[in-house]
Coordinates of C-alpha atoms in Angstrom, one line a residue:
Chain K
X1 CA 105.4 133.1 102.3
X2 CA 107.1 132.8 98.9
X3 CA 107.9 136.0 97.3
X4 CA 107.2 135.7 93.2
X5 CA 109.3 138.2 90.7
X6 CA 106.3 139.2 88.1
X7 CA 108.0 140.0 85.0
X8 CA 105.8 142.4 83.6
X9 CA 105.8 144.5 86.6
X10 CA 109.6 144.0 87.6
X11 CA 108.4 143.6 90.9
X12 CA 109.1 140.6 94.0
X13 CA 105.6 140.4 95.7
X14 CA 104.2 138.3 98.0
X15 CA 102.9 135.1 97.0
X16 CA 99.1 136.9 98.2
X17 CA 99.4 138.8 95.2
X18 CA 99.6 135.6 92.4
X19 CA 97.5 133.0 91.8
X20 CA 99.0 129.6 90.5
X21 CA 97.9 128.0 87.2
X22 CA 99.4 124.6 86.7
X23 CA 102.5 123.2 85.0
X24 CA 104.0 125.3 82.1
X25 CA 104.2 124.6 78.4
X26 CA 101.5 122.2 77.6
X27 CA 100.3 123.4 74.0
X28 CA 96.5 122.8 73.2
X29 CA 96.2 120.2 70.2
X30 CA 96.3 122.0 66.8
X31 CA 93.7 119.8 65.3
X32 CA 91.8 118.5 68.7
X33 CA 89.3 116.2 66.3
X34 CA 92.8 114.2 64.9
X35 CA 93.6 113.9 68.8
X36 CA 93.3 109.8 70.5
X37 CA 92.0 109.0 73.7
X38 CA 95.6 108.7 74.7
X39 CA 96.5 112.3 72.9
X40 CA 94.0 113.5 75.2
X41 CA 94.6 111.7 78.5
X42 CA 98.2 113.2 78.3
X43 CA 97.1 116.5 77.6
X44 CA 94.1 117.2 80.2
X45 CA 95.5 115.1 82.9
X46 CA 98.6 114.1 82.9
X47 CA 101.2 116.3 84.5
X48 CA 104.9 115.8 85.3
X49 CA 104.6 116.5 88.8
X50 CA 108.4 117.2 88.8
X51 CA 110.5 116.8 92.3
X52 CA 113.0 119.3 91.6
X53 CA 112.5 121.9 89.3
X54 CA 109.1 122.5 87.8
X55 CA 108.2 125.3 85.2
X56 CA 104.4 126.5 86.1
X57 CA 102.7 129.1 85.3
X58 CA 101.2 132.4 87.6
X59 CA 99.3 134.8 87.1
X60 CA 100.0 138.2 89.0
X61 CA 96.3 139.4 90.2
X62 CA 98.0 143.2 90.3
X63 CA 98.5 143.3 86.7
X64 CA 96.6 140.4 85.7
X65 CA 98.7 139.0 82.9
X66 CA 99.8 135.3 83.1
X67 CA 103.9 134.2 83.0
X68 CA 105.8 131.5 83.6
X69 CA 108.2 130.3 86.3
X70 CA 111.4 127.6 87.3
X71 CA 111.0 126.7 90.8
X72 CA 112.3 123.9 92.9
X73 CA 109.6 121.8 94.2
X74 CA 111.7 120.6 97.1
X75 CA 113.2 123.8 98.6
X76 CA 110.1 125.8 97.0
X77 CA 112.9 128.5 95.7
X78 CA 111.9 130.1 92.6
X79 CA 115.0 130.2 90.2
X80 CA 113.3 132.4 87.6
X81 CA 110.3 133.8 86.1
X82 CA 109.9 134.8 82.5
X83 CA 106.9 136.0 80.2
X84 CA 104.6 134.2 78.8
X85 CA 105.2 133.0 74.9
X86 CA 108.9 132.6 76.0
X87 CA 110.8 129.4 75.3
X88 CA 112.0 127.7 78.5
X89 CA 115.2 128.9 80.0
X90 CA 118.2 126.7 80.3
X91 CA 118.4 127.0 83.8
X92 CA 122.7 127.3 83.6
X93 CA 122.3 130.3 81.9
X94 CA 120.1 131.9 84.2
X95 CA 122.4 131.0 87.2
X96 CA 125.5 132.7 85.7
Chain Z
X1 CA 104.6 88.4 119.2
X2 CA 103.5 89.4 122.5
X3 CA 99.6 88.7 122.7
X4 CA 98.0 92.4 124.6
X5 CA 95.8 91.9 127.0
X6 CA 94.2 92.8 129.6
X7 CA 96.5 90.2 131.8
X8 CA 99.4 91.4 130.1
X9 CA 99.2 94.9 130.8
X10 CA 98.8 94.5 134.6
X11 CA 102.2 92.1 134.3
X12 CA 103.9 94.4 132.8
X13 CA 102.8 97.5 134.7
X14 CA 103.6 95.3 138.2
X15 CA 107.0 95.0 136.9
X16 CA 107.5 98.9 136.2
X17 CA 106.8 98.0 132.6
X18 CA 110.9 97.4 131.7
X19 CA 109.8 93.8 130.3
X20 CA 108.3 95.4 126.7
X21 CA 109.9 94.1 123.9
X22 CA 110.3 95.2 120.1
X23 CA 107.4 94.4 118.5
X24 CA 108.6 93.9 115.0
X25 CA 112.4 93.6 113.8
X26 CA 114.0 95.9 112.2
X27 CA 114.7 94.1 108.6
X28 CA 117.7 93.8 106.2
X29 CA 116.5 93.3 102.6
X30 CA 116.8 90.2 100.9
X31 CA 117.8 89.3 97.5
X32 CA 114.1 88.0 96.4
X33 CA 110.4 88.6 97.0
X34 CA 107.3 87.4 96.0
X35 CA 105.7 91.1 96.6
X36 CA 107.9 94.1 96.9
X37 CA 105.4 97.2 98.8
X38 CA 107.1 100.7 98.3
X39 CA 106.2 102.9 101.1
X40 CA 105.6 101.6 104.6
X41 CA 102.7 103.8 105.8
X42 CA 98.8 102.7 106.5
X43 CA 97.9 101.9 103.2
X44 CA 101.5 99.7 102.2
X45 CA 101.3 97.7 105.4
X46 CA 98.2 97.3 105.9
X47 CA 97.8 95.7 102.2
X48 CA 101.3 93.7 103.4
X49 CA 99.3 92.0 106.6
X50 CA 96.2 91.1 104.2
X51 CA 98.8 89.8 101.9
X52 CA 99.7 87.2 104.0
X53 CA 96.4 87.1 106.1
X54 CA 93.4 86.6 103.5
X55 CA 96.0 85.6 100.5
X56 CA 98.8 83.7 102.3
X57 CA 101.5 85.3 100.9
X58 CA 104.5 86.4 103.1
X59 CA 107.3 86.5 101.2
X60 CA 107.2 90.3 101.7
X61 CA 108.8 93.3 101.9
X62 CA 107.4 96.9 102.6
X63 CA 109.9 99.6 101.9
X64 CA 110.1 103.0 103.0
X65 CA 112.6 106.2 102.4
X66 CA 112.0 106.9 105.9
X67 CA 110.6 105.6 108.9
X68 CA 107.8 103.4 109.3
X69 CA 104.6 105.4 109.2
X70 CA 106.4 109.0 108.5
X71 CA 104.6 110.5 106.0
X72 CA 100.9 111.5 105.5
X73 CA 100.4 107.9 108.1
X74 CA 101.5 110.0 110.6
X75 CA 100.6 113.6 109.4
X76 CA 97.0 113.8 108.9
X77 CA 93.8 114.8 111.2
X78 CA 92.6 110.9 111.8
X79 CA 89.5 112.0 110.2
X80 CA 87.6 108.5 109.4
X81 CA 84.4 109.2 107.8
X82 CA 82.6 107.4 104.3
X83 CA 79.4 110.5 103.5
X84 CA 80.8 110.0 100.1
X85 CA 78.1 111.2 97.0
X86 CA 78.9 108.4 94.4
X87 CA 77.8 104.8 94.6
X88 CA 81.6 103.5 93.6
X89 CA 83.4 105.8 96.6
X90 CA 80.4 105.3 99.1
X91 CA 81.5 101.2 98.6
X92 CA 85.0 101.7 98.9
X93 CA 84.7 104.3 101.9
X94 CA 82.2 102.2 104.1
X95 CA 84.0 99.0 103.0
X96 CA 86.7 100.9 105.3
X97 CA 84.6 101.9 107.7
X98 CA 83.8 98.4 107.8
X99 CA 87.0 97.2 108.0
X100 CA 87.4 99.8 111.0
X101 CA 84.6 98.9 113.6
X102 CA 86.6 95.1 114.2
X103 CA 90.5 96.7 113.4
X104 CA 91.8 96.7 116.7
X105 CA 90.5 93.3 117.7
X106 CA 91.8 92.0 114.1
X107 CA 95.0 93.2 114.9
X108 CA 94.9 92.6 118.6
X109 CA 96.0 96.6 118.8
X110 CA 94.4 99.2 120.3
X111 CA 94.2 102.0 116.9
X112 CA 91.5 104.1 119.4
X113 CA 88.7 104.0 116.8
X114 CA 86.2 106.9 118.1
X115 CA 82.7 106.9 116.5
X116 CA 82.2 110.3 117.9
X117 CA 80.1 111.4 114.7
X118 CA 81.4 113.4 112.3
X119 CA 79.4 117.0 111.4
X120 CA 79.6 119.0 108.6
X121 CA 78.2 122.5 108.6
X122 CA 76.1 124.1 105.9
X123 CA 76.7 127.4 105.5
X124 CA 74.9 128.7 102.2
X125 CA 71.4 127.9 100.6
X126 CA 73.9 125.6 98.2
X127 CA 75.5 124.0 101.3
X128 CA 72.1 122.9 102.4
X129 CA 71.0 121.4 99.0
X130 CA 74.4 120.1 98.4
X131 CA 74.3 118.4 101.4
X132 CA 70.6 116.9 101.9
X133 CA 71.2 115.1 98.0
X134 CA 74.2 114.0 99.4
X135 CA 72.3 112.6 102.5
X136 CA 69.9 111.1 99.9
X137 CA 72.1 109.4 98.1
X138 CA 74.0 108.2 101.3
X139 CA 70.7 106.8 102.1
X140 CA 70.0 104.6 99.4
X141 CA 73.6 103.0 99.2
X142 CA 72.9 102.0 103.1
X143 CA 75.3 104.9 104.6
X144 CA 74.3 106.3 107.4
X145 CA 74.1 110.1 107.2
X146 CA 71.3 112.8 108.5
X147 CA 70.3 116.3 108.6
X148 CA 70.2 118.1 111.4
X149 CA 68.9 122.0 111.9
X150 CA 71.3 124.2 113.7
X151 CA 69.3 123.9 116.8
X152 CA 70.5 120.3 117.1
X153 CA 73.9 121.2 115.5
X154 CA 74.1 123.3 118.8
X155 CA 73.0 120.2 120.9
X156 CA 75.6 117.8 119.4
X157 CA 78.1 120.5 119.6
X158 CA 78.2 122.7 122.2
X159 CA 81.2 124.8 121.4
X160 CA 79.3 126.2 118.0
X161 CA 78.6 129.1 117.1
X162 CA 75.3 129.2 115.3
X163 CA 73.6 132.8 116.2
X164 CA 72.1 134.4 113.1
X165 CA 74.5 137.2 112.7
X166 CA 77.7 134.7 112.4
X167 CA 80.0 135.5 110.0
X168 CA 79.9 132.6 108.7
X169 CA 75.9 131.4 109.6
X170 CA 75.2 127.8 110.4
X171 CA 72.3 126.7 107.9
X172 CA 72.6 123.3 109.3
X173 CA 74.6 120.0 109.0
X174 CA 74.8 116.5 107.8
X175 CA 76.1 114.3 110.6
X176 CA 77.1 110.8 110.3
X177 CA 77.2 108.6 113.3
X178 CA 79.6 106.2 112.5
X179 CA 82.2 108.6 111.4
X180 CA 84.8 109.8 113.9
X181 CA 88.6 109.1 114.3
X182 CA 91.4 106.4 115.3
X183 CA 95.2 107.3 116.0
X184 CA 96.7 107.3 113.0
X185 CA 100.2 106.1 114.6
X186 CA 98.6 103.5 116.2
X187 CA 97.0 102.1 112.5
X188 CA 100.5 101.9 111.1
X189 CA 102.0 100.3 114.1
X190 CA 99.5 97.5 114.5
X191 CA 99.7 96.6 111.1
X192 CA 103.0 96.7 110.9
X193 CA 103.2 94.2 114.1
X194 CA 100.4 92.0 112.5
X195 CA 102.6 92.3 109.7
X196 CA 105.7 91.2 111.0
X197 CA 104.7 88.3 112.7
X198 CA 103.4 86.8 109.5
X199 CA 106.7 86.9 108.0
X200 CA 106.8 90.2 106.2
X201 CA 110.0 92.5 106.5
X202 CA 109.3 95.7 107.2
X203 CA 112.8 97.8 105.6
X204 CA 113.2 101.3 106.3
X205 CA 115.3 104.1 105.7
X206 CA 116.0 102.6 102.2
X207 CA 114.8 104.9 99.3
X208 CA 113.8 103.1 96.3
X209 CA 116.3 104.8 93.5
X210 CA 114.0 102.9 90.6
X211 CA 111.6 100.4 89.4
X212 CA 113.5 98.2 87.0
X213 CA 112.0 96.2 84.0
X214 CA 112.6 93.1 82.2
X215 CA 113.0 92.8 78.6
X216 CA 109.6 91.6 77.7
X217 CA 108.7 95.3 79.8
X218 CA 107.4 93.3 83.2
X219 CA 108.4 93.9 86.2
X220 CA 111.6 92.8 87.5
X221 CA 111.9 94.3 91.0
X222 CA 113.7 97.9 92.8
X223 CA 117.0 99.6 93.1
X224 CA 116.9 101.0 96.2
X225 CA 119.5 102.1 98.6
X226 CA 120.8 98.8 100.0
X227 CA 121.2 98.1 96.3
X228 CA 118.4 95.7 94.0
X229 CA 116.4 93.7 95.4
X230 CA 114.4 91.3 93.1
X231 CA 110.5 91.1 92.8
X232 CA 107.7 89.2 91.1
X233 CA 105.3 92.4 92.2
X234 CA 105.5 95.5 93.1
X235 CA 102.7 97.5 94.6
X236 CA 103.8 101.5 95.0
X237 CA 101.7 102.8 97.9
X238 CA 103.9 105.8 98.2
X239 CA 101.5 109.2 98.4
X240 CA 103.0 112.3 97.2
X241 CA 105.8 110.3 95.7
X242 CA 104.1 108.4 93.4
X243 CA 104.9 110.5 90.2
X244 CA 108.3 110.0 91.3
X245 CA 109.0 106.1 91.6
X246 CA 105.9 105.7 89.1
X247 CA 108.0 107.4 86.2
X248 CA 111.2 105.3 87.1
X249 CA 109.1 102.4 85.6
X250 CA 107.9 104.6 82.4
X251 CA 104.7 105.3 83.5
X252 CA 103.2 108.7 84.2
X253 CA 100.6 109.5 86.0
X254 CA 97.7 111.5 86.5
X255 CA 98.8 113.3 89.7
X256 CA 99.8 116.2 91.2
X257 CA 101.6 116.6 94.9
X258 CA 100.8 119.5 97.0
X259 CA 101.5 120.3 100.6
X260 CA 98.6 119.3 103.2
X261 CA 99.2 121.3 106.7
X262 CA 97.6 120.4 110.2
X263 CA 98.2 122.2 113.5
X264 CA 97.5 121.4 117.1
X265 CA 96.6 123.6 120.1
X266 CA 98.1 123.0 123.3
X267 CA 96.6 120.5 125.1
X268 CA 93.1 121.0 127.0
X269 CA 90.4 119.6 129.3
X270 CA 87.5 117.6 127.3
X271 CA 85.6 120.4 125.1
X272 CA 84.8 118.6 121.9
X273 CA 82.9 115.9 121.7
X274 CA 82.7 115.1 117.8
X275 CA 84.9 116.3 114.8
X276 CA 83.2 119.0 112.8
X277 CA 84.6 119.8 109.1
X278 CA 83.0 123.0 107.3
X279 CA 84.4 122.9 103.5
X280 CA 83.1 125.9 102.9
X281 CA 85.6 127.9 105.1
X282 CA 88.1 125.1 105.0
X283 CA 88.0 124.4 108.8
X284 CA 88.4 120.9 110.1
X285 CA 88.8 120.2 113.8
X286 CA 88.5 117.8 116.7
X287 CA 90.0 116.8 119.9
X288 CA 92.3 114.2 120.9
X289 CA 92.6 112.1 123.1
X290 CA 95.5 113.7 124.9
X291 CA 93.3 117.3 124.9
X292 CA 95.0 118.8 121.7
X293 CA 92.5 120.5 119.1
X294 CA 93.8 118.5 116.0
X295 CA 92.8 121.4 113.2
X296 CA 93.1 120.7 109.2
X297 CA 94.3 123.0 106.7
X298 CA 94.1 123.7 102.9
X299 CA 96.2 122.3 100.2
X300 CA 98.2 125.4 99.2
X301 CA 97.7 126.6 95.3
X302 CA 101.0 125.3 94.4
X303 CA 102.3 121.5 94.1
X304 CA 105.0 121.1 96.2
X305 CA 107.5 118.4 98.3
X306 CA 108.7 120.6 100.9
X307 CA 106.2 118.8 103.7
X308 CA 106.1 122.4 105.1
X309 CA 103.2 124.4 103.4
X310 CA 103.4 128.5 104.0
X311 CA 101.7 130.1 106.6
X312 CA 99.0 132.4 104.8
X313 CA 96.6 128.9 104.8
X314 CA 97.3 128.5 108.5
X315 CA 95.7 131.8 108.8
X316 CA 93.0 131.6 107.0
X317 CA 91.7 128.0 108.2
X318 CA 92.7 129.7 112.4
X319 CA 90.5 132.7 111.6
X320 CA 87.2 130.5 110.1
X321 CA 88.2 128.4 113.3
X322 CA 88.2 131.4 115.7
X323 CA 84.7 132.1 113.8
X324 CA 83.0 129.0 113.6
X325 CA 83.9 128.1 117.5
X326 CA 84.4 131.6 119.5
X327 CA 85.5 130.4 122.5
X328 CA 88.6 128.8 121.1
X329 CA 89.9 132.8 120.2
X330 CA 92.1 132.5 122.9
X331 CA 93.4 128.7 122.5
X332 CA 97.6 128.7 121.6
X333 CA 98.7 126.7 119.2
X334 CA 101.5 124.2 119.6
X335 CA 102.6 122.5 116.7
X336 CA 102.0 122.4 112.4
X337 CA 103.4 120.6 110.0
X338 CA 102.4 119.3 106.4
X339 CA 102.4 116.4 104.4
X340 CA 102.6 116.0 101.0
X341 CA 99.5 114.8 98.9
X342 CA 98.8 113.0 95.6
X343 CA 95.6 115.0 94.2
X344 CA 94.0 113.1 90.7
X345 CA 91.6 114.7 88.6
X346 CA 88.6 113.9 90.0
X347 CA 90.0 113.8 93.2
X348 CA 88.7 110.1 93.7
X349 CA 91.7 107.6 94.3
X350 CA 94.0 105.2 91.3
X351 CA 93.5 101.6 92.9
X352 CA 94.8 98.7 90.8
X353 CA 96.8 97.6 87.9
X354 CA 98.7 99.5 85.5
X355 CA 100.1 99.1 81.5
X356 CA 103.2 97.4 83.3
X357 CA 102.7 93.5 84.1
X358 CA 103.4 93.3 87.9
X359 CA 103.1 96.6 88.5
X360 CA 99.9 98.1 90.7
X361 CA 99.5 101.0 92.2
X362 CA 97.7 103.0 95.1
X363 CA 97.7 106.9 95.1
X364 CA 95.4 109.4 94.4
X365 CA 94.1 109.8 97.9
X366 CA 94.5 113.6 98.1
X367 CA 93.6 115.3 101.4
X368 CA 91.2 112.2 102.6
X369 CA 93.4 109.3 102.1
X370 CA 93.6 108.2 106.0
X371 CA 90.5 107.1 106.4
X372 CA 90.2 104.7 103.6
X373 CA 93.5 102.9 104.9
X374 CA 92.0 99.2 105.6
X375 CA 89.5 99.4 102.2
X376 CA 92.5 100.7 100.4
X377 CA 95.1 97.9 102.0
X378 CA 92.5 95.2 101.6
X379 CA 91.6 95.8 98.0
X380 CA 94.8 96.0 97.1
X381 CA 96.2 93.1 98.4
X382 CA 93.4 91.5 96.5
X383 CA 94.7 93.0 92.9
X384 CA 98.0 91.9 93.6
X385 CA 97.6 88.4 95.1
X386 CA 95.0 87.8 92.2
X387 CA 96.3 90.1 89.2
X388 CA 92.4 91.3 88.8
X389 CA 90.6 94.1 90.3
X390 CA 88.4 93.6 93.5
X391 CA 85.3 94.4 92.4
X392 CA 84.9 97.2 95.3
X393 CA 88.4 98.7 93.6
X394 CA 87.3 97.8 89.8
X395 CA 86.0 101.4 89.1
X396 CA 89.5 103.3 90.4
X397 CA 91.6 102.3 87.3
X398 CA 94.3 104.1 85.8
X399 CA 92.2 103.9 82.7
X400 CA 89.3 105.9 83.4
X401 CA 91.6 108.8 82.5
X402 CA 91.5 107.7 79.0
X403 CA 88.0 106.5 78.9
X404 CA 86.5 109.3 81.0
X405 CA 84.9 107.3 83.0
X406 CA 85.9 109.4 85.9
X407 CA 84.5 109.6 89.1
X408 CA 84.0 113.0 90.2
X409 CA 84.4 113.1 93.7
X410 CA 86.0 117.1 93.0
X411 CA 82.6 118.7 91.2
X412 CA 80.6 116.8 93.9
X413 CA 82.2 118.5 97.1
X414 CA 83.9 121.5 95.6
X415 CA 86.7 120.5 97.7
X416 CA 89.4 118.5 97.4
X417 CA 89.2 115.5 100.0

């Protein structure tokens, strides 16, 4: 069972508790009607799929608000979590 | 290559069987081939032995980071089945199942196809609607698929539990005949053999690091790790890794990779006589030939590589299970593992060419990808050998993502498979 750090709460809860929402920091086109059919291949389907570390989003079912997280896809260890509307963390940082 | 038979069995076993040899050698790489095959499980082997079978080409290579058959070749619940609701998946699924009923004598190699019938309960007033059009539309594409009340459930299987005050009631079931299972090791095996002694090199252990391009952008062949070896083609048949290698050669794709678990119990006297799958409580389970209850899981909710999956799923797919079938509450479990799956879209499979010329591609499978293996190898040694789609694979393109001509194999099921 993974245990998730929700940082609105300030709590590590089991993974029971979250729901997962897909890979992190895709931004909905500004002007969807100027969008190709490329444009929007790349932003409904395709996904980086990382093997490694992946920044996803959660969404804690306790408090209900969405955030984001860095975890490593291969070991499955989360390295952090932050809120949502925050940039993405250099990772080097966040290990010091 | 040894020719199996009847005759040669009773040698062998006469002389305390110590005369077996290796049935395929262990290959070195070579500088050049015509077709380079990255990942050595079902699908890449199989499409290596039509290669050189229908197509005659067997300057070869399959590759593999591991060993032959490791991944989700040797990791799924042997499930072969092809009740699929669309006309394009209904061809490529029974073109397996096709492909299945002569296998073993094709490959003179026994891969234990069972068509013990495969059942899938209804458990809602949806389930049964969803379920009968899918029957329907099974009909009129000429796969074989019927309805049965839970009376005759009962009949076909007598393990279930269908009294009215179930926790999960049976409403009914669609059962197809022709559905049922094969050992999966035994698939990758005999195609690898067949392989083999057409002059393909089967290379494991040797991760590919990249696919490397040309100047004009075609393909030029893979680093791996017994250093570059050169290619005209390259087909990547390699599951939940196919983001990974696909990217190498600037293409991304569609996918996303999730862990896949499976368990066993321990081993038993005859009990079940069919597979049953109920989507609706994510319980899938039959019973192998050496007595084990082989039980799928759920994909967990997050994409992953681990090949370990977390153990809330195992609970939840053990406790519809312990519903569904009562008198398995007491059965132990032995073993459970996971493999890691591609999942598209529309859950329906990517089966053909891509931007890059030389390139192809075969992924997408998701949690059903076992039992399309021959189709899936056949096909695709068609695309590569003639640089055009087959026209059983022509509707799986990368494309459709861009056109939206999708093929929506996820709204029709409500399940990934």
């Amino acid at each position: 069972m993974l245990l998730i750090n929700c940082p609105y709460c300030e709590e590590t809860l089991p993974e029971l508790e979250f729901a997962y929402a897909g890979e992190a920091h895709i931004d909905r086109p500004a002007d969807p009607s100027a969008l190709t059919d490329e444009e929007w291949r790349d932003f409904l389907f395709i996904r980086t799929n990382a093997r490694g570390t992946h920044f996803e989003r959660w969404r804690h079912i306790g408090c209900g608000r969405f955030f984001n997280a860095a975890r490593d896809t291969v070991s499955d260890r989360f390295l952090t979590t932050y809120k949502a509307g925050q940039p993405r963390p250099d990772l080097k940082e966040a290990a010091e | 290559m040894t020719h199996f038979s009847a005759m040669s069995l009773l040698k062998n076993a006469l002389t305390g069987h110590k005369n077996w040899r290796a049935q395929w050698p262990d290959s070195q790489p070579k500088a050049e081939y015509d077709v380079v095959i990255v990942g050595a499980g079902g699908h890449g082997l199989g499409a290596a032995y039509y290669l050189a079978k229908e197509h005659g080409i067997t300057n070869v290579a399959v590759i593999d980071k591991g060993w032959l058959g490791g991944g989700n070749t040797g990791r799924n619940t042997t499930i072969i089945r092809s009740n699929y609701l669309y006309d394009e998946s209904a061809r490529l699924y029974d073109h397996a199942l096709d492909l299945w009923e002569n296998l073993s004598q094709d490959l003179n190699y026994n891969v234990m196809y069972s068509k013990r019938g495969v059942m899938m309960l209804a458990h809602s007033v949806h389930d049964v609607q969803s379920f009968q059009r899918h029957i329907h539309a099974n009909r009129l594409n000429g796969v074989d698929n019927r309805w049965l009340t839970p009376a005759e459930a009962k009949k076909f299987c007598p393990p279930l539990n269908i009294s009215p005050d179930a926790r999960y009631p049976v409403m009914g079931a669609a059962l197809q005949m022709r559905a049922g299972t094969a050992r999966h090791d035994a698939v990758a095996w005999g195609y690898a053999r067949a392989a083999a002694a057409r002059g393909v090199d089967i290379i494991q252990n040797c991760p590919v690091i990249a696919i490397r391009r040309g100047a004009d952008g075609a393909v030029e062949g893979v680093d791996t790790a017994k250093g570059f070896i050169r290619a005209k083609k390259v087909a990547v048949s390699a599951a939940g890794n196919t983001s990974v290698v696909m990217e190498s050669a600037g293409v991304r794709m569609p996918l996303e990779s999730y862990p896949l678990q499976a368990l066993v119990s321990e081993p038993v006297k005859p009990i079940f006589p069919c597979v049953v799958m109920s989507n609706t409580v994510h319980a899938y389970i039959s019973q192998s030939d050496k007595g084990e209850l082989v039980i799928g899981s759920g994909t967990d909710q997050y994409t992953s590589y681990s090949q370990r999956g977390g153990l809330p799923l195992i609970e939840h797919t053990v406790a519809a299970i312990c519903e569904v079938f009562p008198i398995f509450n007491r059965m132990r479990m032995l073993r459970k593992w996971g493999g890691i799956v591609d999942v598209t879209p529309d859950r329906s499979a990517i089966l053909g060419k891509t931007p890059v010329p030389g390139l192809y591609v075969n992924c997408g499978w998701g949690t059903g990808g076992f039992k399309a293996t021959p189709g899936a190898a056949h096909t695709l040694a068609w695309t590569v050998a003639k640089d055009e789609p087959h026209p059983i694979n022509a509707p799986f393109t990368l494309e459709r993502f861009t056109t939206g001509r999708l093929i929506d194999e996820a709204a029709a099921a409500a399940v990934a498979h």
